[in-house]
Amino acid sequence: MAIINILPWADWLALAAFSGLWVGYAWFARVWGRRQGSLLVTTNRYRAYWMRQAAMRDPRMLDGLITQTLSNTPAFFSSTSILVIGALFALLGTTEKATELVSEIPFAQTVPLVVFEFKILVLVSIFVYAFFRFSWCMRQYTFVALVIGAMPPPADFDSGKFDLKRYTDRAAAMVGAAAETFNDGLRAYYFSFAAMAWFISPLAMVLATGLVVLILYSREFRSEVLHILREDGNTDR
């Protein structure tokens, strides 16, 4: 009961709405994306086409460079997450000054220190989750590099010694899994901005979360980039 009494009920409801919208949108993007072709699903077709091209290339230095480039982005976000977590823990030592600063923001609610610290810990948990997703993405790209490095020469595929479709489908699934993991971490960054609105008020947090969901939906299902990628029917080959 002591933990429940830390926050007012309005804050608990806002936190529940935040968590529900995050989890609900992640489920929606995964399920609906398979039916309507989200940005991730559409780019997965290009990843499959890339692996088919890689299987026919010899040597495969270009594919190794592409894999290394792709792994640089989650590496950057992973190290950034650690810096943000450290900064948030440092903020816990100066909560009195931080609450005074937040109280100067228009429409911001004045809350006890324990509530302010709890909100910081929620932000910490978001970036910890992001760190684990980005670091796992980096690890998956090392597996992608192994799969590409272990690809038989094109002659072995042509002779039927190895099944080209089976091998490239498995390699493309590995690249797609890494991309989906990166997407989870990036989504956590988006929702962290919504969580920051909690320092103003519970209502601001709910509104910010709804705005983040709309932004994510527009980028994953209605973006101009998605329209351009869908125009190339050659990726279905």
PDB file of C-alpha atoms in Angstrom:
ATOM      1  CA  MET A   1       0.000   0.000   0.000  1.00  0.00           C
ATOM      2  CA  ALA A   2       2.910   2.356   0.687  1.00  0.00           C
ATOM      3  CA  ILE A   3       3.987   2.171  -2.962  1.00  0.00           C
ATOM      4  CA  ILE A   4       0.456   2.884  -4.188  1.00  0.00           C
ATOM      5  CA  ASN A   5       0.214   5.909  -1.907  1.00  0.00           C
ATOM      6  CA  ILE A   6       3.355   7.475  -3.395  1.00  0.00           C
ATOM      7  CA  LEU A   7       1.395   8.969  -6.309  1.00  0.00           C
ATOM      8  CA  PRO A   8      -2.044  10.550  -6.531  1.00  0.00           C
ATOM      9  CA  TRP A   9      -4.614   8.536  -8.455  1.00  0.00           C
ATOM     10  CA  ALA A  10      -4.460  10.962 -11.376  1.00  0.00           C
ATOM     11  CA  ASP A  11      -0.777  10.160 -11.818  1.00  0.00           C
ATOM     12  CA  TRP A  12      -1.401   6.422 -11.606  1.00  0.00           C
ATOM     13  CA  LEU A  13      -4.086   6.713 -14.278  1.00  0.00           C
ATOM     14  CA  ALA A  14      -1.763   8.772 -16.471  1.00  0.00           C
ATOM     15  CA  LEU A  15       0.999   6.184 -16.039  1.00  0.00           C
ATOM     16  CA  ALA A  16      -1.439   3.385 -16.895  1.00  0.00           C
ATOM     17  CA  ALA A  17      -2.582   5.257 -20.013  1.00  0.00           C
ATOM     18  CA  PHE A  18       1.049   5.875 -21.006  1.00  0.00           C
ATOM     19  CA  SER A  19       1.968   2.195 -20.606  1.00  0.00           C
ATOM     20  CA  GLY A  20      -1.204   1.000 -22.305  1.00  0.00           C
ATOM     21  CA  LEU A  21      -0.748   3.252 -25.328  1.00  0.00           C
ATOM     22  CA  TRP A  22       2.896   2.239 -25.681  1.00  0.00           C
ATOM     23  CA  VAL A  23       2.229  -1.512 -25.452  1.00  0.00           C
ATOM     24  CA  GLY A  24      -0.979  -1.207 -27.458  1.00  0.00           C
ATOM     25  CA  TYR A  25       0.671   0.685 -30.281  1.00  0.00           C
ATOM     26  CA  ALA A  26       3.593  -1.756 -30.393  1.00  0.00           C
ATOM     27  CA  TRP A  27       1.102  -4.632 -30.762  1.00  0.00           C
ATOM     28  CA  PHE A  28      -0.928  -2.701 -33.336  1.00  0.00           C
ATOM     29  CA  ALA A  29       2.152  -1.822 -35.404  1.00  0.00           C
ATOM     30  CA  ARG A  30       3.255  -5.451 -35.448  1.00  0.00           C
ATOM     31  CA  VAL A  31      -0.126  -6.988 -36.309  1.00  0.00           C
ATOM     32  CA  TRP A  32      -1.547  -4.289 -38.560  1.00  0.00           C
ATOM     33  CA  GLY A  33       1.843  -3.769 -40.197  1.00  0.00           C
ATOM     34  CA  ARG A  34       1.746  -7.310 -41.595  1.00  0.00           C
ATOM     35  CA  ARG A  35      -1.646  -6.626 -43.186  1.00  0.00           C
ATOM     36  CA  GLN A  36      -1.128  -3.106 -44.482  1.00  0.00           C
ATOM     37  CA  GLY A  37       2.627  -3.109 -44.990  1.00  0.00           C
ATOM     38  CA  SER A  38       4.237  -0.845 -42.421  1.00  0.00           C
ATOM     39  CA  LEU A  39       7.579   0.851 -42.965  1.00  0.00           C
ATOM     40  CA  LEU A  40       9.339  -2.052 -41.244  1.00  0.00           C
ATOM     41  CA  VAL A  41       7.523  -4.722 -43.259  1.00  0.00           C
ATOM     42  CA  THR A  42       8.146  -2.860 -46.513  1.00  0.00           C
ATOM     43  CA  THR A  43      11.856  -2.405 -45.839  1.00  0.00           C
ATOM     44  CA  ASN A  44      12.069  -6.102 -44.912  1.00  0.00           C
ATOM     45  CA  ARG A  45      11.349  -6.821 -48.578  1.00  0.00           C
ATOM     46  CA  TYR A  46      14.412  -4.786 -49.487  1.00  0.00           C
ATOM     47  CA  ARG A  47      16.416  -6.695 -46.895  1.00  0.00           C
ATOM     48  CA  ALA A  48      15.365  -9.969 -48.528  1.00  0.00           C
ATOM     49  CA  TYR A  49      16.363  -8.598 -51.928  1.00  0.00           C
ATOM     50  CA  TRP A  50      19.695  -7.458 -50.477  1.00  0.00           C
ATOM     51  CA  MET A  51      20.444 -10.960 -49.177  1.00  0.00           C
ATOM     52  CA  ARG A  52      19.629 -12.478 -52.577  1.00  0.00           C
ATOM     53  CA  GLN A  53      22.014 -10.023 -54.196  1.00  0.00           C
ATOM     54  CA  ALA A  54      24.671 -10.739 -51.556  1.00  0.00           C
ATOM     55  CA  ALA A  55      24.431 -14.467 -52.248  1.00  0.00           C
ATOM     56  CA  MET A  56      25.237 -13.842 -55.910  1.00  0.00           C
ATOM     57  CA  ARG A  57      28.149 -11.478 -55.153  1.00  0.00           C
ATOM     58  CA  ASP A  58      31.737 -12.537 -54.768  1.00  0.00           C
ATOM     59  CA  PRO A  59      33.552 -11.085 -52.897  1.00  0.00           C
ATOM     60  CA  ARG A  60      31.051  -9.694 -50.404  1.00  0.00           C
ATOM     61  CA  MET A  61      33.030  -6.748 -49.066  1.00  0.00           C
ATOM     62  CA  LEU A  62      30.196  -4.332 -49.916  1.00  0.00           C
ATOM     63  CA  ASP A  63      27.748  -6.321 -47.807  1.00  0.00           C
ATOM     64  CA  GLY A  64      30.153  -6.314 -44.884  1.00  0.00           C
ATOM     65  CA  LEU A  65      30.462  -2.540 -45.115  1.00  0.00           C
ATOM     66  CA  ILE A  66      26.674  -2.162 -45.218  1.00  0.00           C
ATOM     67  CA  THR A  67      26.311  -4.346 -42.121  1.00  0.00           C
ATOM     68  CA  GLN A  68      28.952  -2.331 -40.267  1.00  0.00           C
ATOM     69  CA  THR A  69      27.218   0.925 -41.209  1.00  0.00           C
ATOM     70  CA  LEU A  70      23.866  -0.389 -40.005  1.00  0.00           C
ATOM     71  CA  SER A  71      25.357  -1.424 -36.655  1.00  0.00           C
ATOM     72  CA  ASN A  72      26.833   2.043 -36.047  1.00  0.00           C
ATOM     73  CA  THR A  73      23.428   3.632 -35.410  1.00  0.00           C
ATOM     74  CA  PRO A  74      22.326   1.313 -32.560  1.00  0.00           C
ATOM     75  CA  ALA A  75      25.835   1.635 -31.120  1.00  0.00           C
ATOM     76  CA  PHE A  76      25.402   5.409 -30.995  1.00  0.00           C
ATOM     77  CA  PHE A  77      21.986   5.184 -29.344  1.00  0.00           C
ATOM     78  CA  SER A  78      23.216   2.549 -26.900  1.00  0.00           C
ATOM     79  CA  SER A  79      26.045   4.761 -25.660  1.00  0.00           C
ATOM     80  CA  THR A  80      23.707   7.766 -25.601  1.00  0.00           C
ATOM     81  CA  SER A  81      21.259   5.821 -23.420  1.00  0.00           C
ATOM     82  CA  ILE A  82      24.006   5.192 -20.868  1.00  0.00           C
ATOM     83  CA  LEU A  83      24.818   8.914 -20.777  1.00  0.00           C
ATOM     84  CA  VAL A  84      21.153   9.809 -20.307  1.00  0.00           C
ATOM     85  CA  ILE A  85      20.763   7.263 -17.497  1.00  0.00           C
ATOM     86  CA  GLY A  86      23.817   8.715 -15.753  1.00  0.00           C
ATOM     87  CA  ALA A  87      22.419  12.232 -16.121  1.00  0.00           C
ATOM     88  CA  LEU A  88      19.059  11.172 -14.665  1.00  0.00           C
ATOM     89  CA  PHE A  89      20.731   9.571 -11.647  1.00  0.00           C
ATOM     90  CA  ALA A  90      22.718  12.766 -11.170  1.00  0.00           C
ATOM     91  CA  LEU A  91      19.431  14.661 -11.286  1.00  0.00           C
ATOM     92  CA  LEU A  92      18.194  12.583  -8.347  1.00  0.00           C
ATOM     93  CA  GLY A  93      20.827  14.306  -6.219  1.00  0.00           C
ATOM     94  CA  THR A  94      19.492  17.762  -7.065  1.00  0.00           C
ATOM     95  CA  THR A  95      15.748  17.166  -6.974  1.00  0.00           C
ATOM     96  CA  GLU A  96      15.039  20.244  -4.833  1.00  0.00           C
ATOM     97  CA  LYS A  97      16.496  22.617  -7.420  1.00  0.00           C
ATOM     98  CA  ALA A  98      14.873  20.634 -10.229  1.00  0.00           C
ATOM     99  CA  THR A  99      11.412  20.877  -8.657  1.00  0.00           C
ATOM    100  CA  GLU A 100      11.845  24.611  -8.226  1.00  0.00           C
ATOM    101  CA  LEU A 101      12.794  24.929 -11.887  1.00  0.00           C
ATOM    102  CA  VAL A 102       9.830  22.824 -13.058  1.00  0.00           C
ATOM    103  CA  SER A 103       7.440  24.807 -10.858  1.00  0.00           C
ATOM    104  CA  GLU A 104       8.335  27.913 -12.870  1.00  0.00           C
ATOM    105  CA  ILE A 105       6.935  26.320 -16.038  1.00  0.00           C
ATOM    106  CA  PRO A 106       3.409  27.563 -16.854  1.00  0.00           C
ATOM    107  CA  PHE A 107       0.639  25.071 -15.925  1.00  0.00           C
ATOM    108  CA  ALA A 108       3.156  22.826 -14.135  1.00  0.00           C
ATOM    109  CA  GLN A 109       1.933  21.178 -10.947  1.00  0.00           C
ATOM    110  CA  THR A 110       3.915  21.414  -7.742  1.00  0.00           C
ATOM    111  CA  VAL A 111       4.575  17.913  -6.422  1.00  0.00           C
ATOM    112  CA  PRO A 112       6.405  16.457  -3.388  1.00  0.00           C
ATOM    113  CA  LEU A 113      10.027  15.424  -3.818  1.00  0.00           C
ATOM    114  CA  VAL A 114       9.204  11.719  -3.585  1.00  0.00           C
ATOM    115  CA  VAL A 115       6.768  12.034  -6.504  1.00  0.00           C
ATOM    116  CA  PHE A 116       9.316  13.977  -8.545  1.00  0.00           C
ATOM    117  CA  GLU A 117      11.953  11.311  -7.865  1.00  0.00           C
ATOM    118  CA  PHE A 118       9.527   8.542  -8.828  1.00  0.00           C
ATOM    119  CA  LYS A 119       8.945  10.230 -12.186  1.00  0.00           C
ATOM    120  CA  ILE A 120      12.707  10.395 -12.750  1.00  0.00           C
ATOM    121  CA  LEU A 121      12.964   6.673 -12.009  1.00  0.00           C
ATOM    122  CA  VAL A 122      10.266   6.002 -14.600  1.00  0.00           C
ATOM    123  CA  LEU A 123      12.369   7.879 -17.137  1.00  0.00           C
ATOM    124  CA  VAL A 124      15.411   5.854 -16.060  1.00  0.00           C
ATOM    125  CA  SER A 125      13.510   2.612 -16.668  1.00  0.00           C
ATOM    126  CA  ILE A 126      12.553   3.770 -20.170  1.00  0.00           C
ATOM    127  CA  PHE A 127      16.173   4.447 -21.126  1.00  0.00           C
ATOM    128  CA  VAL A 128      17.340   1.206 -19.514  1.00  0.00           C
ATOM    129  CA  TYR A 129      14.856  -0.631 -21.734  1.00  0.00           C
ATOM    130  CA  ALA A 130      16.123   1.347 -24.745  1.00  0.00           C
ATOM    131  CA  PHE A 131      19.724   0.458 -23.871  1.00  0.00           C
ATOM    132  CA  PHE A 132      18.953  -3.272 -23.777  1.00  0.00           C
ATOM    133  CA  ARG A 133      17.126  -3.115 -27.109  1.00  0.00           C
ATOM    134  CA  PHE A 134      19.900  -1.176 -28.834  1.00  0.00           C
ATOM    135  CA  SER A 135      22.655  -3.366 -27.401  1.00  0.00           C
ATOM    136  CA  TRP A 136      20.774  -6.508 -28.480  1.00  0.00           C
ATOM    137  CA  CYS A 137      20.391  -4.950 -31.942  1.00  0.00           C
ATOM    138  CA  MET A 138      24.158  -4.481 -32.113  1.00  0.00           C
ATOM    139  CA  ARG A 139      24.620  -8.145 -31.191  1.00  0.00           C
ATOM    140  CA  GLN A 140      22.183  -9.214 -33.879  1.00  0.00           C
ATOM    141  CA  TYR A 141      24.119  -7.312 -36.519  1.00  0.00           C
ATOM    142  CA  THR A 142      27.218  -9.291 -35.543  1.00  0.00           C
ATOM    143  CA  PHE A 143      25.182 -12.423 -36.299  1.00  0.00           C
ATOM    144  CA  VAL A 144      24.222 -10.903 -39.649  1.00  0.00           C
ATOM    145  CA  ALA A 145      27.913 -10.382 -40.392  1.00  0.00           C
ATOM    146  CA  LEU A 146      28.544 -14.045 -39.521  1.00  0.00           C
ATOM    147  CA  VAL A 147      25.749 -15.197 -41.807  1.00  0.00           C
ATOM    148  CA  ILE A 148      27.093 -13.118 -44.702  1.00  0.00           C
ATOM    149  CA  GLY A 149      30.649 -14.252 -44.032  1.00  0.00           C
ATOM    150  CA  ALA A 150      29.554 -17.897 -43.995  1.00  0.00           C
ATOM    151  CA  MET A 151      27.649 -17.653 -47.297  1.00  0.00           C
ATOM    152  CA  PRO A 152      28.836 -20.248 -49.797  1.00  0.00           C
ATOM    153  CA  PRO A 153      30.225 -18.994 -53.112  1.00  0.00           C
ATOM    154  CA  PRO A 154      27.698 -18.310 -55.885  1.00  0.00           C
ATOM    155  CA  ALA A 155      28.851 -21.419 -57.768  1.00  0.00           C
ATOM    156  CA  ASP A 156      27.645 -23.650 -54.921  1.00  0.00           C
ATOM    157  CA  PHE A 157      24.194 -22.061 -55.119  1.00  0.00           C
ATOM    158  CA  ASP A 158      24.114 -22.464 -58.916  1.00  0.00           C
ATOM    159  CA  SER A 159      25.081 -26.122 -58.676  1.00  0.00           C
ATOM    160  CA  GLY A 160      22.317 -26.845 -56.177  1.00  0.00           C
ATOM    161  CA  LYS A 161      24.730 -27.760 -53.396  1.00  0.00           C
ATOM    162  CA  PHE A 162      23.031 -25.170 -51.184  1.00  0.00           C
ATOM    163  CA  ASP A 163      19.418 -24.001 -51.278  1.00  0.00           C
ATOM    164  CA  LEU A 164      19.561 -20.327 -52.290  1.00  0.00           C
ATOM    165  CA  LYS A 165      16.045 -19.400 -51.171  1.00  0.00           C
ATOM    166  CA  ARG A 166      16.327 -21.119 -47.810  1.00  0.00           C
ATOM    167  CA  TYR A 167      19.675 -19.531 -47.031  1.00  0.00           C
ATOM    168  CA  THR A 168      18.767 -16.007 -48.131  1.00  0.00           C
ATOM    169  CA  ASP A 169      15.366 -16.117 -46.391  1.00  0.00           C
ATOM    170  CA  ARG A 170      17.091 -17.036 -43.153  1.00  0.00           C
ATOM    171  CA  ALA A 171      19.665 -14.264 -43.598  1.00  0.00           C
ATOM    172  CA  ALA A 172      16.933 -11.727 -44.405  1.00  0.00           C
ATOM    173  CA  ALA A 173      14.982 -12.800 -41.306  1.00  0.00           C
ATOM    174  CA  MET A 174      18.076 -12.118 -39.204  1.00  0.00           C
ATOM    175  CA  VAL A 175      18.483  -8.618 -40.660  1.00  0.00           C
ATOM    176  CA  GLY A 176      14.764  -7.983 -40.161  1.00  0.00           C
ATOM    177  CA  ALA A 177      14.960  -9.075 -36.515  1.00  0.00           C
ATOM    178  CA  ALA A 178      17.802  -6.614 -35.915  1.00  0.00           C
ATOM    179  CA  ALA A 179      15.788  -3.835 -37.567  1.00  0.00           C
ATOM    180  CA  GLU A 180      12.726  -4.614 -35.442  1.00  0.00           C
ATOM    181  CA  THR A 181      14.822  -4.550 -32.265  1.00  0.00           C
ATOM    182  CA  PHE A 182      16.241  -1.176 -33.279  1.00  0.00           C
ATOM    183  CA  ASN A 183      12.702   0.050 -33.924  1.00  0.00           C
ATOM    184  CA  ASP A 184      11.728  -0.927 -30.353  1.00  0.00           C
ATOM    185  CA  GLY A 185      14.596   1.079 -28.912  1.00  0.00           C
ATOM    186  CA  LEU A 186      13.864   4.091 -31.079  1.00  0.00           C
ATOM    187  CA  ARG A 187      10.199   3.943 -30.075  1.00  0.00           C
ATOM    188  CA  ALA A 188      11.288   4.109 -26.431  1.00  0.00           C
ATOM    189  CA  TYR A 189      13.049   7.397 -27.190  1.00  0.00           C
ATOM    190  CA  TYR A 190       9.849   8.792 -28.680  1.00  0.00           C
ATOM    191  CA  PHE A 191       7.812   7.800 -25.634  1.00  0.00           C
ATOM    192  CA  SER A 192      10.450   9.230 -23.291  1.00  0.00           C
ATOM    193  CA  PHE A 193       9.480  12.680 -24.567  1.00  0.00           C
ATOM    194  CA  ALA A 194       5.883  11.943 -23.635  1.00  0.00           C
ATOM    195  CA  ALA A 195       7.032  10.842 -20.178  1.00  0.00           C
ATOM    196  CA  MET A 196       8.836  14.164 -19.736  1.00  0.00           C
ATOM    197  CA  ALA A 197       5.468  15.911 -20.009  1.00  0.00           C
ATOM    198  CA  TRP A 198       4.528  14.124 -16.770  1.00  0.00           C
ATOM    199  CA  PHE A 199       6.644  16.663 -14.897  1.00  0.00           C
ATOM    200  CA  ILE A 200       4.106  19.294 -15.973  1.00  0.00           C
ATOM    201  CA  SER A 201       0.921  17.363 -15.166  1.00  0.00           C
ATOM    202  CA  PRO A 202      -0.725  13.945 -15.643  1.00  0.00           C
ATOM    203  CA  LEU A 203      -2.996  15.392 -18.334  1.00  0.00           C
ATOM    204  CA  ALA A 204       0.000  16.744 -20.243  1.00  0.00           C
ATOM    205  CA  MET A 205       1.530  13.279 -20.160  1.00  0.00           C
ATOM    206  CA  VAL A 206      -1.586  11.637 -21.607  1.00  0.00           C
ATOM    207  CA  LEU A 207      -1.890  14.268 -24.334  1.00  0.00           C
ATOM    208  CA  ALA A 208       1.812  13.989 -25.184  1.00  0.00           C
ATOM    209  CA  THR A 209       1.545  10.198 -25.342  1.00  0.00           C
ATOM    210  CA  GLY A 210      -1.370  10.451 -27.745  1.00  0.00           C
ATOM    211  CA  LEU A 211       0.625  12.882 -29.883  1.00  0.00           C
ATOM    212  CA  VAL A 212       3.600  10.503 -29.954  1.00  0.00           C
ATOM    213  CA  VAL A 213       1.344   7.644 -31.074  1.00  0.00           C
ATOM    214  CA  LEU A 214      -0.029   9.795 -33.905  1.00  0.00           C
ATOM    215  CA  ILE A 215       3.501  10.762 -34.987  1.00  0.00           C
ATOM    216  CA  LEU A 216       4.659   7.145 -34.954  1.00  0.00           C
ATOM    217  CA  TYR A 217       1.590   6.016 -36.886  1.00  0.00           C
ATOM    218  CA  SER A 218       2.059   8.691 -39.533  1.00  0.00           C
ATOM    219  CA  ARG A 219       5.703   7.764 -40.009  1.00  0.00           C
ATOM    220  CA  GLU A 220       5.210   4.000 -40.042  1.00  0.00           C
ATOM    221  CA  PHE A 221       2.004   3.834 -42.085  1.00  0.00           C
ATOM    222  CA  ARG A 222       1.447   7.168 -43.882  1.00  0.00           C
ATOM    223  CA  SER A 223       4.890   8.613 -44.561  1.00  0.00           C
ATOM    224  CA  GLU A 224       6.158   9.771 -47.938  1.00  0.00           C
ATOM    225  CA  VAL A 225       9.163   7.474 -47.540  1.00  0.00           C
ATOM    226  CA  LEU A 226       6.842   4.466 -47.256  1.00  0.00           C
ATOM    227  CA  HIS A 227       5.003   5.538 -50.402  1.00  0.00           C
ATOM    228  CA  ILE A 228       8.276   5.774 -52.319  1.00  0.00           C
ATOM    229  CA  LEU A 229       9.465   2.370 -51.115  1.00  0.00           C
ATOM    230  CA  ARG A 230       6.198   0.739 -52.133  1.00  0.00           C
ATOM    231  CA  GLU A 231       6.554   1.987 -55.703  1.00  0.00           C
ATOM    232  CA  ASP A 232       9.399  -0.427 -56.484  1.00  0.00           C
ATOM    233  CA  GLY A 233       7.758  -3.740 -57.251  1.00  0.00           C
ATOM    234  CA  ASN A 234      11.126  -5.314 -58.031  1.00  0.00           C
ATOM    235  CA  THR A 235      11.658  -6.056 -54.332  1.00  0.00           C
ATOM    236  CA  ASP A 236       9.152  -8.903 -54.618  1.00  0.00           C
ATOM    237  CA  ARG A 237      11.399 -10.833 -56.931  1.00  0.00           C
TER     238      ARG A 237
END
